[in-house]
Amino acid sequence: MRHTKSTTIPSIPDALTAPFAPVRAVFHAASWELLWRVGLGLVVGDAGHSLVRAALVGPWTAQWRRLHRCFHRNAWPERAVIAALVTSVLLLLYGSGLPDRLFWAVDTTLTPHPGAPHMPGVSLRCRSRCRPGETRRVPGHQWVVLAHLWERAGCWVGLPVGARLVTPASRPLIVLHWLVSAAHLPLSSLLVVDRGLATKALLRWAVPRRLHVLGRLKRSTVVYDPPPPRPAPPGPGRPREYGPPHPVPALPPTRTRPGATTLVYQGKTVAVTFQQGCFRWRRVPGLLRVLVVTGPWAQPWYLRCTDRALDPARAVRASAARWQVEVLTQDSQRLGLGHYRGRTARGVRRWPLVVCLATCVLPWLRLERIHLPLPAVSWPWYPVQNTPGMTQVRLQACWATWQAHHHCSPDAHGPPIPTKIPDPVSDTLGGPMVSR
């Protein structure tokens, strides 16, 4: 028997889509609706078995072919999506007035695909750390993730604004240049990077663009004093560019000043001390602020910052907040970054942008930047409601309530919502290929 009536699906609340108005302008109306339902399916569902359960929030009559065209064929520029997502994040957090400093964390992450060596962009990558029984090199995707670090009441929250695939023909530093250029960061931005990306080439690239970089130094790094002033009648030869050398662990006390601050380390607020001074680094223009931070860890932190006007204590706290991007990449992989099984290079490149869109929703709901009435969880043994896990549980319960309110019985109004994604979406999001 053919059903003549269709089920009524719950519409996406305006409170969720309103903050992403700049991103909405990049997409076609039909593609944006399906794209949002896939992102919301990532948040309220899961990405197990290499499939995104977008059918949880999608209609059974949805034209999934449009989603396939949106991922693989439509010409929506990735640079415009990243710039629009940066604009959405800044408008929602700060409104029209930006603070004096904007912190951005940049890090690399690996999504192993040992069973899919023929996917676009898959190559042998080195794990940063190996568990027992794991090999050092594994086939997979390497991503460079750009996230905004928002300071709120002494705590830091990471919000992803873009990610880019590192292809075998490129390097992470080149991808970082592409991400920062596509994001159109304001002039008051400071990049917080790890030691693998904190190279001299990055500093030489960032200084002419009026971007500041904060990163760590190796223990074997040698810095130099500023050159002495030239005498009044200049003598023969070139003027000196560097003064006496100093290893970073043995900076002279006459060239440094002490300081102290508190930061969050392994979930606890600890007191740390530091020594800071301005030095030169070979083949890097200008003076750098070098900090030696001592705390409840084995070896001191050796930091360098190109922004000498930044408070040293704030620079130390921002460097400790870079670990937020580690948690952020784990959440992104859990939501679906590591489960994608695309067959085209364009689909692989565009997929992390959808994951970034979905990952921004949970922190904004938890921090009440998006005002959406979520049901309370009446668990007396779990009084905290606005944790990341509880926010997802409450959003799942809220969406189940919307579905129960909008959907009628399947016998009266058509077939039920499918429990599996149709074949066109399986083709788009990594399932079996279908014949066209």
GROMACS .gro file of C-alpha atoms in nm:
model
  436
    1MET     CA    1   0.000   0.000   0.000
    2ARG     CA    2   0.136   0.337  -0.098
    3HIS     CA    3   0.139   0.603   0.167
    4THR     CA    4  -0.004   0.935   0.062
    5LYS     CA    5   0.080   1.130   0.373
    6SER     CA    6   0.427   1.214   0.496
    7THR     CA    7   0.549   1.243   0.849
    8THR     CA    8   0.600   1.584   1.000
    9ILE     CA    9   0.961   1.624   1.109
   10PRO     CA   10   1.068   1.859   1.385
   11SER     CA   11   1.225   2.175   1.255
   12ILE     CA   12   1.565   2.284   1.379
   13PRO     CA   13   1.520   2.556   1.645
   14ASP     CA   14   1.616   2.906   1.541
   15ALA     CA   15   1.826   2.940   1.857
   16LEU     CA   16   2.069   2.684   1.715
   17THR     CA   17   2.097   2.823   1.364
   18ALA     CA   18   2.087   3.198   1.442
   19PRO     CA   19   2.453   3.223   1.559
   20PHE     CA   20   2.565   3.065   1.230
   21ALA     CA   21   2.405   3.327   1.007
   22PRO     CA   22   2.740   3.419   0.842
   23VAL     CA   23   2.798   3.052   0.758
   24ARG     CA   24   2.444   3.018   0.624
   25ALA     CA   25   2.517   3.278   0.355
   26VAL     CA   26   2.774   3.047   0.193
   27PHE     CA   27   2.537   2.756   0.124
   28HIS     CA   28   2.229   2.693  -0.084
   29ALA     CA   29   1.908   2.674   0.120
   30ALA     CA   30   1.844   2.301   0.058
   31SER     CA   31   2.207   2.205   0.112
   32TRP     CA   32   2.226   2.407   0.433
   33GLU     CA   33   1.920   2.232   0.577
   34LEU     CA   34   2.059   1.884   0.510
   35LEU     CA   35   2.406   1.988   0.625
   36TRP     CA   36   2.267   2.114   0.954
   37ARG     CA   37   2.077   1.791   1.007
   38VAL     CA   38   2.395   1.591   0.954
   39GLY     CA   39   2.577   1.814   1.205
   40LEU     CA   40   2.295   1.782   1.456
   41GLY     CA   41   2.294   1.408   1.396
   42LEU     CA   42   2.660   1.407   1.494
   43VAL     CA   43   2.579   1.586   1.818
   44VAL     CA   44   2.273   1.390   1.932
   45GLY     CA   45   2.376   1.058   1.774
   46ASP     CA   46   2.708   0.895   1.710
   47ALA     CA   47   2.938   0.805   1.425
   48GLY     CA   48   2.987   0.437   1.494
   49HIS     CA   49   3.033   0.173   1.227
   50SER     CA   50   3.171   0.434   0.985
   51LEU     CA   51   2.823   0.588   0.938
   52VAL     CA   52   2.683   0.912   1.071
   53ARG     CA   53   2.334   0.856   1.204
   54ALA     CA   54   2.192   1.162   1.032
   55ALA     CA   55   1.861   0.979   0.992
   56LEU     CA   56   1.796   1.049   1.360
   57VAL     CA   57   1.719   1.409   1.276
   58GLY     CA   58   1.652   1.382   0.902
   59PRO     CA   59   1.320   1.322   0.724
   60TRP     CA   60   1.256   0.993   0.551
   61THR     CA   61   1.171   1.187   0.234
   62ALA     CA   62   1.493   1.392   0.238
   63GLN     CA   63   1.672   1.433  -0.092
   64TRP     CA   64   2.004   1.289   0.017
   65ARG     CA   65   2.140   1.331  -0.334
   66ARG     CA   66   2.160   1.702  -0.260
   67LEU     CA   67   2.386   1.626   0.033
   68HIS     CA   68   2.606   1.419  -0.198
   69ARG     CA   69   2.628   1.712  -0.439
   70CYS     CA   70   2.698   1.949  -0.149
   71PHE     CA   71   2.996   1.741  -0.038
   72HIS     CA   72   3.142   1.645  -0.373
   73ARG     CA   73   3.019   1.874  -0.649
   74ASN     CA   74   2.886   2.208  -0.528
   75ALA     CA   75   3.139   2.490  -0.542
   76TRP     CA   76   3.113   2.624  -0.188
   77PRO     CA   77   3.458   2.760  -0.102
   78GLU     CA   78   3.626   2.616   0.205
   79ARG     CA   79   3.806   2.944   0.274
   80ALA     CA   80   3.474   3.129   0.289
   81VAL     CA   81   3.328   2.871   0.530
   82ILE     CA   82   3.626   2.903   0.768
   83ALA     CA   83   3.614   3.284   0.758
   84ALA     CA   84   3.237   3.279   0.821
   85LEU     CA   85   3.277   3.038   1.114
   86VAL     CA   86   3.543   3.266   1.267
   87THR     CA   87   3.304   3.560   1.230
   88SER     CA   88   3.022   3.364   1.395
   89VAL     CA   89   3.240   3.268   1.692
   90LEU     CA   90   3.368   3.621   1.750
   91LEU     CA   91   3.023   3.779   1.718
   92LEU     CA   92   2.865   3.536   1.962
   93LEU     CA   93   3.142   3.566   2.222
   94TYR     CA   94   3.237   3.935   2.207
   95GLY     CA   95   2.971   4.114   2.005
   96SER     CA   96   3.097   4.429   1.837
   97GLY     CA   97   3.392   4.496   2.071
   98LEU     CA   98   3.693   4.266   2.051
   99PRO     CA   99   3.938   4.230   2.344
  100ASP     CA  100   4.295   4.351   2.326
  101ARG     CA  101   4.423   3.997   2.261
  102LEU     CA  102   4.268   3.703   2.077
  103PHE     CA  103   4.426   3.363   2.139
  104TRP     CA  104   4.417   3.088   1.875
  105ALA     CA  105   4.545   2.736   1.932
  106VAL     CA  106   4.693   2.540   1.641
  107ASP     CA  107   4.770   2.171   1.669
  108THR     CA  108   4.798   1.857   1.458
  109THR     CA  109   4.597   1.538   1.510
  110LEU     CA  110   4.602   1.193   1.354
  111THR     CA  111   4.300   0.981   1.258
  112PRO     CA  112   4.429   0.630   1.179
  113HIS     CA  113   4.264   0.434   0.898
  114PRO     CA  114   4.447   0.101   0.897
  115GLY     CA  115   4.177  -0.072   0.693
  116ALA     CA  116   4.134   0.192   0.423
  117PRO     CA  117   4.476   0.260   0.265
  118HIS     CA  118   4.325   0.373  -0.066
  119MET     CA  119   4.130   0.669   0.071
  120PRO     CA  120   4.237   1.011  -0.061
  121GLY     CA  121   4.502   1.173   0.154
  122VAL     CA  122   4.589   0.856   0.348
  123SER     CA  123   4.960   0.798   0.397
  124LEU     CA  124   5.190   0.653   0.660
  125ARG     CA  125   5.194   0.880   0.965
  126CYS     CA  126   5.393   0.861   1.285
  127ARG     CA  127   5.206   0.835   1.613
  128SER     CA  128   5.311   1.082   1.877
  129ARG     CA  129   5.292   0.807   2.140
  130CYS     CA  130   5.248   0.431   2.105
  131ARG     CA  131   5.053   0.201   2.332
  132PRO     CA  132   5.164  -0.160   2.386
  133GLY     CA  133   5.107  -0.356   2.068
  134GLU     CA  134   5.081  -0.050   1.838
  135THR     CA  135   5.320   0.025   1.556
  136ARG     CA  136   5.502   0.354   1.527
  137ARG     CA  137   5.377   0.421   1.174
  138VAL     CA  138   5.014   0.377   1.076
  139PRO     CA  139   4.816   0.475   0.762
  140GLY     CA  140   4.577   0.757   0.830
  141HIS     CA  141   4.485   1.122   0.790
  142GLN     CA  142   4.675   1.406   0.954
  143TRP     CA  143   4.484   1.726   1.023
  144VAL     CA  144   4.586   2.075   1.130
  145VAL     CA  145   4.318   2.214   1.363
  146LEU     CA  146   4.263   2.584   1.434
  147ALA     CA  147   4.062   2.671   1.747
  148HIS     CA  148   3.981   2.987   1.936
  149LEU     CA  149   4.079   2.995   2.305
  150TRP     CA  150   3.819   3.185   2.502
  151GLU     CA  151   3.911   3.295   2.855
  152ARG     CA  152   3.616   3.296   3.092
  153ALA     CA  153   3.651   3.353   3.467
  154GLY     CA  154   4.004   3.216   3.475
  155CYS     CA  155   3.916   2.909   3.268
  156TRP     CA  156   3.978   2.847   2.900
  157VAL     CA  157   3.742   2.695   2.645
  158GLY     CA  158   3.843   2.582   2.296
  159LEU     CA  159   3.611   2.638   1.999
  160PRO     CA  160   3.714   2.486   1.662
  161VAL     CA  161   3.689   2.715   1.362
  162GLY     CA  162   3.862   2.511   1.093
  163ALA     CA  163   4.065   2.205   1.005
  164ARG     CA  164   4.270   2.114   0.700
  165LEU     CA  165   4.400   1.785   0.565
  166VAL     CA  166   4.776   1.741   0.538
  167THR     CA  167   4.831   1.572   0.203
  168PRO     CA  168   5.145   1.374   0.116
  169ALA     CA  169   5.252   1.660  -0.112
  170SER     CA  170   5.228   1.927   0.161
  171ARG     CA  171   5.363   1.988   0.509
  172PRO     CA  172   5.184   2.084   0.831
  173LEU     CA  173   5.347   2.428   0.826
  174ILE     CA  174   5.212   2.501   0.476
  175VAL     CA  175   4.866   2.388   0.584
  176LEU     CA  176   4.891   2.615   0.890
  177HIS     CA  177   4.967   2.909   0.661
  178TRP     CA  178   4.660   2.824   0.453
  179LEU     CA  179   4.435   2.797   0.759
  180VAL     CA  180   4.545   3.127   0.912
  181SER     CA  181   4.517   3.307   0.578
  182ALA     CA  182   4.168   3.164   0.520
  183ALA     CA  183   4.046   3.261   0.868
  184HIS     CA  184   4.128   3.634   0.822
  185LEU     CA  185   4.231   3.668   1.187
  186PRO     CA  186   4.226   4.017   1.343
  187LEU     CA  187   4.550   4.202   1.403
  188SER     CA  188   4.536   4.142   1.780
  189SER     CA  189   4.566   3.764   1.733
  190LEU     CA  190   4.824   3.542   1.899
  191LEU     CA  191   4.886   3.187   1.778
  192VAL     CA  192   4.954   2.932   2.053
  193VAL     CA  193   5.135   2.641   1.887
  194ASP     CA  194   5.312   2.329   2.004
  195ARG     CA  195   5.683   2.268   1.971
  196GLY     CA  196   5.651   2.080   1.642
  197LEU     CA  197   5.501   2.385   1.467
  198ALA     CA  198   5.696   2.656   1.653
  199THR     CA  199   5.968   2.690   1.392
  200LYS     CA  200   6.171   2.985   1.273
  201ALA     CA  201   5.994   2.967   0.937
  202LEU     CA  202   5.661   3.026   1.113
  203LEU     CA  203   5.800   3.330   1.293
  204ARG     CA  204   5.943   3.476   0.973
  205TRP     CA  205   5.603   3.424   0.807
  206ALA     CA  206   5.394   3.568   1.094
  207VAL     CA  207   5.593   3.881   1.184
  208PRO     CA  208   5.532   4.069   0.853
  209ARG     CA  209   5.159   3.985   0.882
  210ARG     CA  210   5.143   4.139   1.231
  211LEU     CA  211   5.055   3.806   1.392
  212HIS     CA  212   5.215   3.700   1.719
  213VAL     CA  213   5.328   3.347   1.803
  214LEU     CA  214   5.359   3.180   2.142
  215GLY     CA  215   5.529   2.840   2.159
  216ARG     CA  216   5.781   2.624   2.336
  217LEU     CA  217   6.154   2.599   2.284
  218LYS     CA  218   6.385   2.301   2.302
  219ARG     CA  219   6.619   2.275   2.595
  220SER     CA  220   6.919   2.294   2.361
  221THR     CA  221   6.811   2.630   2.213
  222VAL     CA  222   7.065   2.912   2.228
  223VAL     CA  223   6.949   3.273   2.243
  224TYR     CA  224   7.155   3.590   2.222
  225ASP     CA  225   7.165   3.928   2.386
  226PRO     CA  226   7.084   4.233   2.172
  227PRO     CA  227   7.392   4.368   1.994
  228PRO     CA  228   7.589   4.641   2.170
  229PRO     CA  229   7.552   4.995   2.032
  230ARG     CA  230   7.799   5.093   1.764
  231PRO     CA  231   8.063   5.351   1.850
  232ALA     CA  232   8.022   5.707   1.726
  233PRO     CA  233   8.281   5.676   1.452
  234PRO     CA  234   8.186   5.336   1.304
  235GLY     CA  235   8.482   5.107   1.263
  236PRO     CA  236   8.554   4.873   0.975
  237GLY     CA  237   8.343   4.563   0.907
  238ARG     CA  238   7.976   4.481   0.944
  239PRO     CA  239   7.783   4.583   1.255
  240ARG     CA  240   7.714   4.304   1.498
  241GLU     CA  241   7.367   4.147   1.490
  242TYR     CA  242   7.390   3.939   1.807
  243GLY     CA  243   7.542   3.975   2.149
  244PRO     CA  244   7.680   3.705   2.379
  245PRO     CA  245   7.505   3.364   2.350
  246HIS     CA  246   7.310   3.204   2.636
  247PRO     CA  247   7.162   2.852   2.656
  248VAL     CA  248   6.797   2.865   2.752
  249PRO     CA  249   6.841   2.665   3.078
  250ALA     CA  250   7.119   2.903   3.191
  251LEU     CA  251   6.990   3.254   3.125
  252PRO     CA  252   7.189   3.522   3.313
  253PRO     CA  253   7.007   3.663   3.618
  254THR     CA  254   7.107   4.015   3.517
  255ARG     CA  255   6.905   3.985   3.194
  256THR     CA  256   6.588   3.831   3.343
  257ARG     CA  257   6.318   3.931   3.586
  258PRO     CA  258   6.125   3.695   3.817
  259GLY     CA  259   5.750   3.655   3.827
  260ALA     CA  260   5.476   3.430   3.963
  261THR     CA  261   5.124   3.332   3.864
  262THR     CA  262   4.867   3.055   3.901
  263LEU     CA  263   4.731   2.825   3.631
  264VAL     CA  264   4.522   2.511   3.593
  265TYR     CA  265   4.742   2.202   3.559
  266GLN     CA  266   4.590   1.852   3.546
  267GLY     CA  267   4.262   1.981   3.681
  268LYS     CA  268   4.416   2.166   3.977
  269THR     CA  269   4.511   2.527   4.035
  270VAL     CA  270   4.885   2.541   4.101
  271ALA     CA  271   5.130   2.823   4.168
  272VAL     CA  272   5.423   2.859   3.928
  273THR     CA  273   5.724   3.089   3.905
  274PHE     CA  274   5.902   3.208   3.594
  275GLN     CA  275   6.200   3.408   3.474
  276GLN     CA  276   6.149   3.627   3.168
  277GLY     CA  277   6.368   3.844   2.949
  278CYS     CA  278   6.406   3.971   2.592
  279PHE     CA  279   6.661   3.804   2.366
  280ARG     CA  280   6.744   3.748   2.001
  281TRP     CA  281   6.709   3.421   1.810
  282ARG     CA  282   6.915   3.350   1.503
  283ARG     CA  283   6.749   3.421   1.167
  284VAL     CA  284   6.438   3.558   1.339
  285PRO     CA  285   6.361   3.932   1.311
  286GLY     CA  286   6.319   4.138   1.626
  287LEU     CA  287   6.341   4.058   1.994
  288LEU     CA  288   6.162   3.765   2.157
  289ARG     CA  289   6.039   3.731   2.511
  290VAL     CA  290   6.184   3.409   2.658
  291LEU     CA  291   6.024   3.259   2.970
  292VAL     CA  292   6.149   2.973   3.187
  293VAL     CA  293   5.849   2.842   3.384
  294THR     CA  294   5.901   2.622   3.690
  295GLY     CA  295   5.610   2.431   3.842
  296PRO     CA  296   5.501   2.090   3.973
  297TRP     CA  297   5.639   1.907   3.671
  298ALA     CA  298   5.969   1.737   3.600
  299GLN     CA  299   6.137   1.978   3.356
  300PRO     CA  300   6.084   2.355   3.323
  301TRP     CA  301   5.888   2.499   3.034
  302TYR     CA  302   6.089   2.709   2.791
  303LEU     CA  303   5.855   2.951   2.616
  304ARG     CA  304   5.910   3.224   2.362
  305CYS     CA  305   5.662   3.491   2.257
  306THR     CA  306   5.691   3.751   1.983
  307ASP     CA  307   5.442   3.984   2.159
  308ARG     CA  308   5.657   4.173   2.408
  309ALA     CA  309   5.363   4.392   2.515
  310LEU     CA  310   5.173   4.089   2.648
  311ASP     CA  311   5.175   4.036   3.024
  312PRO     CA  312   5.419   3.748   3.096
  313ALA     CA  313   5.181   3.588   3.346
  314ARG     CA  314   4.905   3.587   3.086
  315ALA     CA  315   5.141   3.433   2.832
  316VAL     CA  316   5.217   3.149   3.076
  317ARG     CA  317   4.846   3.085   3.134
  318ALA     CA  318   4.776   3.091   2.760
  319SER     CA  319   5.051   2.838   2.698
  320ALA     CA  320   4.898   2.606   2.959
  321ALA     CA  321   4.557   2.652   2.794
  322ARG     CA  322   4.687   2.504   2.470
  323TRP     CA  323   4.596   2.162   2.610
  324GLN     CA  324   4.233   2.256   2.551
  325VAL     CA  325   4.288   2.184   2.184
  326GLU     CA  326   4.392   1.828   2.275
  327VAL     CA  327   4.055   1.773   2.444
  328LEU     CA  328   3.889   1.943   2.151
  329THR     CA  329   4.044   1.710   1.895
  330GLN     CA  330   3.939   1.408   2.101
  331ASP     CA  331   3.581   1.536   2.107
  332SER     CA  332   3.594   1.600   1.733
  333GLN     CA  333   3.716   1.248   1.664
  334ARG     CA  334   3.445   1.107   1.890
  335LEU     CA  335   3.181   1.306   1.703
  336GLY     CA  336   3.295   1.177   1.365
  337LEU     CA  337   3.630   1.314   1.248
  338GLY     CA  338   3.797   0.975   1.270
  339HIS     CA  339   3.506   0.773   1.128
  340TYR     CA  340   3.480   0.928   0.785
  341ARG     CA  341   3.527   0.689   0.492
  342GLY     CA  342   3.496   0.921   0.195
  343ARG     CA  343   3.592   0.822  -0.156
  344THR     CA  344   3.679   1.162  -0.302
  345ALA     CA  345   3.943   1.413  -0.200
  346ARG     CA  346   3.696   1.702  -0.193
  347GLY     CA  347   3.463   1.516   0.043
  348VAL     CA  348   3.753   1.429   0.273
  349ARG     CA  349   3.864   1.793   0.283
  350ARG     CA  350   3.515   1.927   0.354
  351TRP     CA  351   3.415   1.678   0.621
  352PRO     CA  352   3.610   1.838   0.912
  353LEU     CA  353   3.427   2.167   0.855
  354VAL     CA  354   3.098   1.992   0.934
  355VAL     CA  355   3.258   1.839   1.244
  356CYS     CA  356   3.378   2.186   1.355
  357LEU     CA  357   3.025   2.319   1.307
  358ALA     CA  358   2.884   2.041   1.524
  359THR     CA  359   3.158   2.067   1.788
  360CYS     CA  360   3.084   2.437   1.846
  361VAL     CA  361   2.724   2.364   1.946
  362LEU     CA  362   2.795   2.174   2.268
  363PRO     CA  363   3.028   2.434   2.433
  364TRP     CA  364   2.789   2.716   2.344
  365LEU     CA  365   2.497   2.528   2.499
  366ARG     CA  366   2.703   2.440   2.805
  367LEU     CA  367   2.821   2.801   2.852
  368GLU     CA  368   2.466   2.931   2.785
  369ARG     CA  369   2.573   3.137   2.487
  370ILE     CA  370   2.292   2.967   2.295
  371HIS     CA  371   1.972   3.000   2.498
  372LEU     CA  372   1.790   2.674   2.438
  373PRO     CA  373   1.562   2.532   2.710
  374LEU     CA  374   1.714   2.193   2.786
  375PRO     CA  375   1.547   1.953   3.031
  376ALA     CA  376   1.716   1.902   3.364
  377VAL     CA  377   1.850   1.559   3.453
  378SER     CA  378   1.697   1.462   3.787
  379TRP     CA  379   1.994   1.262   3.913
  380PRO     CA  380   2.070   1.353   4.276
  381TRP     CA  381   2.412   1.188   4.253
  382TYR     CA  382   2.507   1.411   3.955
  383PRO     CA  383   2.423   1.770   4.052
  384VAL     CA  384   2.633   1.939   3.779
  385GLN     CA  385   2.418   1.987   3.469
  386ASN     CA  386   2.642   2.189   3.237
  387THR     CA  387   2.925   1.943   3.180
  388PRO     CA  388   3.000   1.836   2.821
  389GLY     CA  389   2.854   1.487   2.866
  390MET     CA  390   2.542   1.608   3.044
  391THR     CA  391   2.484   1.878   2.783
  392GLN     CA  392   2.481   1.612   2.513
  393VAL     CA  393   2.244   1.391   2.715
  394ARG     CA  394   2.007   1.683   2.774
  395LEU     CA  395   2.016   1.775   2.404
  396GLN     CA  396   1.935   1.415   2.315
  397ALA     CA  397   1.640   1.418   2.553
  398CYS     CA  398   1.525   1.752   2.414
  399TRP     CA  399   1.538   1.623   2.056
  400ALA     CA  400   1.352   1.304   2.153
  401THR     CA  401   1.078   1.524   2.299
  402TRP     CA  402   1.055   1.724   1.976
  403GLN     CA  403   1.031   1.404   1.773
  404ALA     CA  404   0.760   1.262   1.998
  405HIS     CA  405   0.566   1.588   1.968
  406HIS     CA  406   0.589   1.614   1.588
  407HIS     CA  407   0.577   1.252   1.473
  408CYS     CA  408   0.253   1.059   1.469
  409SER     CA  409   0.208   0.685   1.438
  410PRO     CA  410   0.369   0.534   1.126
  411ASP     CA  411   0.052   0.345   1.028
  412ALA     CA  412  -0.149   0.663   0.995
  413HIS     CA  413   0.099   0.902   0.842
  414GLY     CA  414   0.348   0.702   0.637
  415PRO     CA  415   0.661   0.497   0.692
  416PRO     CA  416   0.871   0.548   1.004
  417ILE     CA  417   1.197   0.735   1.023
  418PRO     CA  418   1.467   0.496   0.891
  419THR     CA  419   1.716   0.357   1.140
  420LYS     CA  420   1.985   0.343   0.873
  421ILE     CA  421   2.098   0.606   0.626
  422PRO     CA  422   1.992   0.544   0.266
  423ASP     CA  423   2.247   0.436   0.010
  424PRO     CA  424   2.319   0.786  -0.133
  425VAL     CA  425   2.418   0.908   0.212
  426SER     CA  426   2.616   0.592   0.275
  427ASP     CA  427   2.806   0.674  -0.042
  428THR     CA  428   2.862   1.029   0.079
  429LEU     CA  429   2.959   0.946   0.436
  430GLY     CA  430   3.157   0.632   0.383
  431GLY     CA  431   2.922   0.338   0.330
  432PRO     CA  432   2.902   0.104   0.032
  433MET     CA  433   2.919   0.259  -0.311
  434VAL     CA  434   2.603   0.251  -0.519
  435SER     CA  435   2.574   0.254  -0.896
  436ARG     CA  436   2.480   0.586  -1.045
   0.00000   0.00000   0.00000
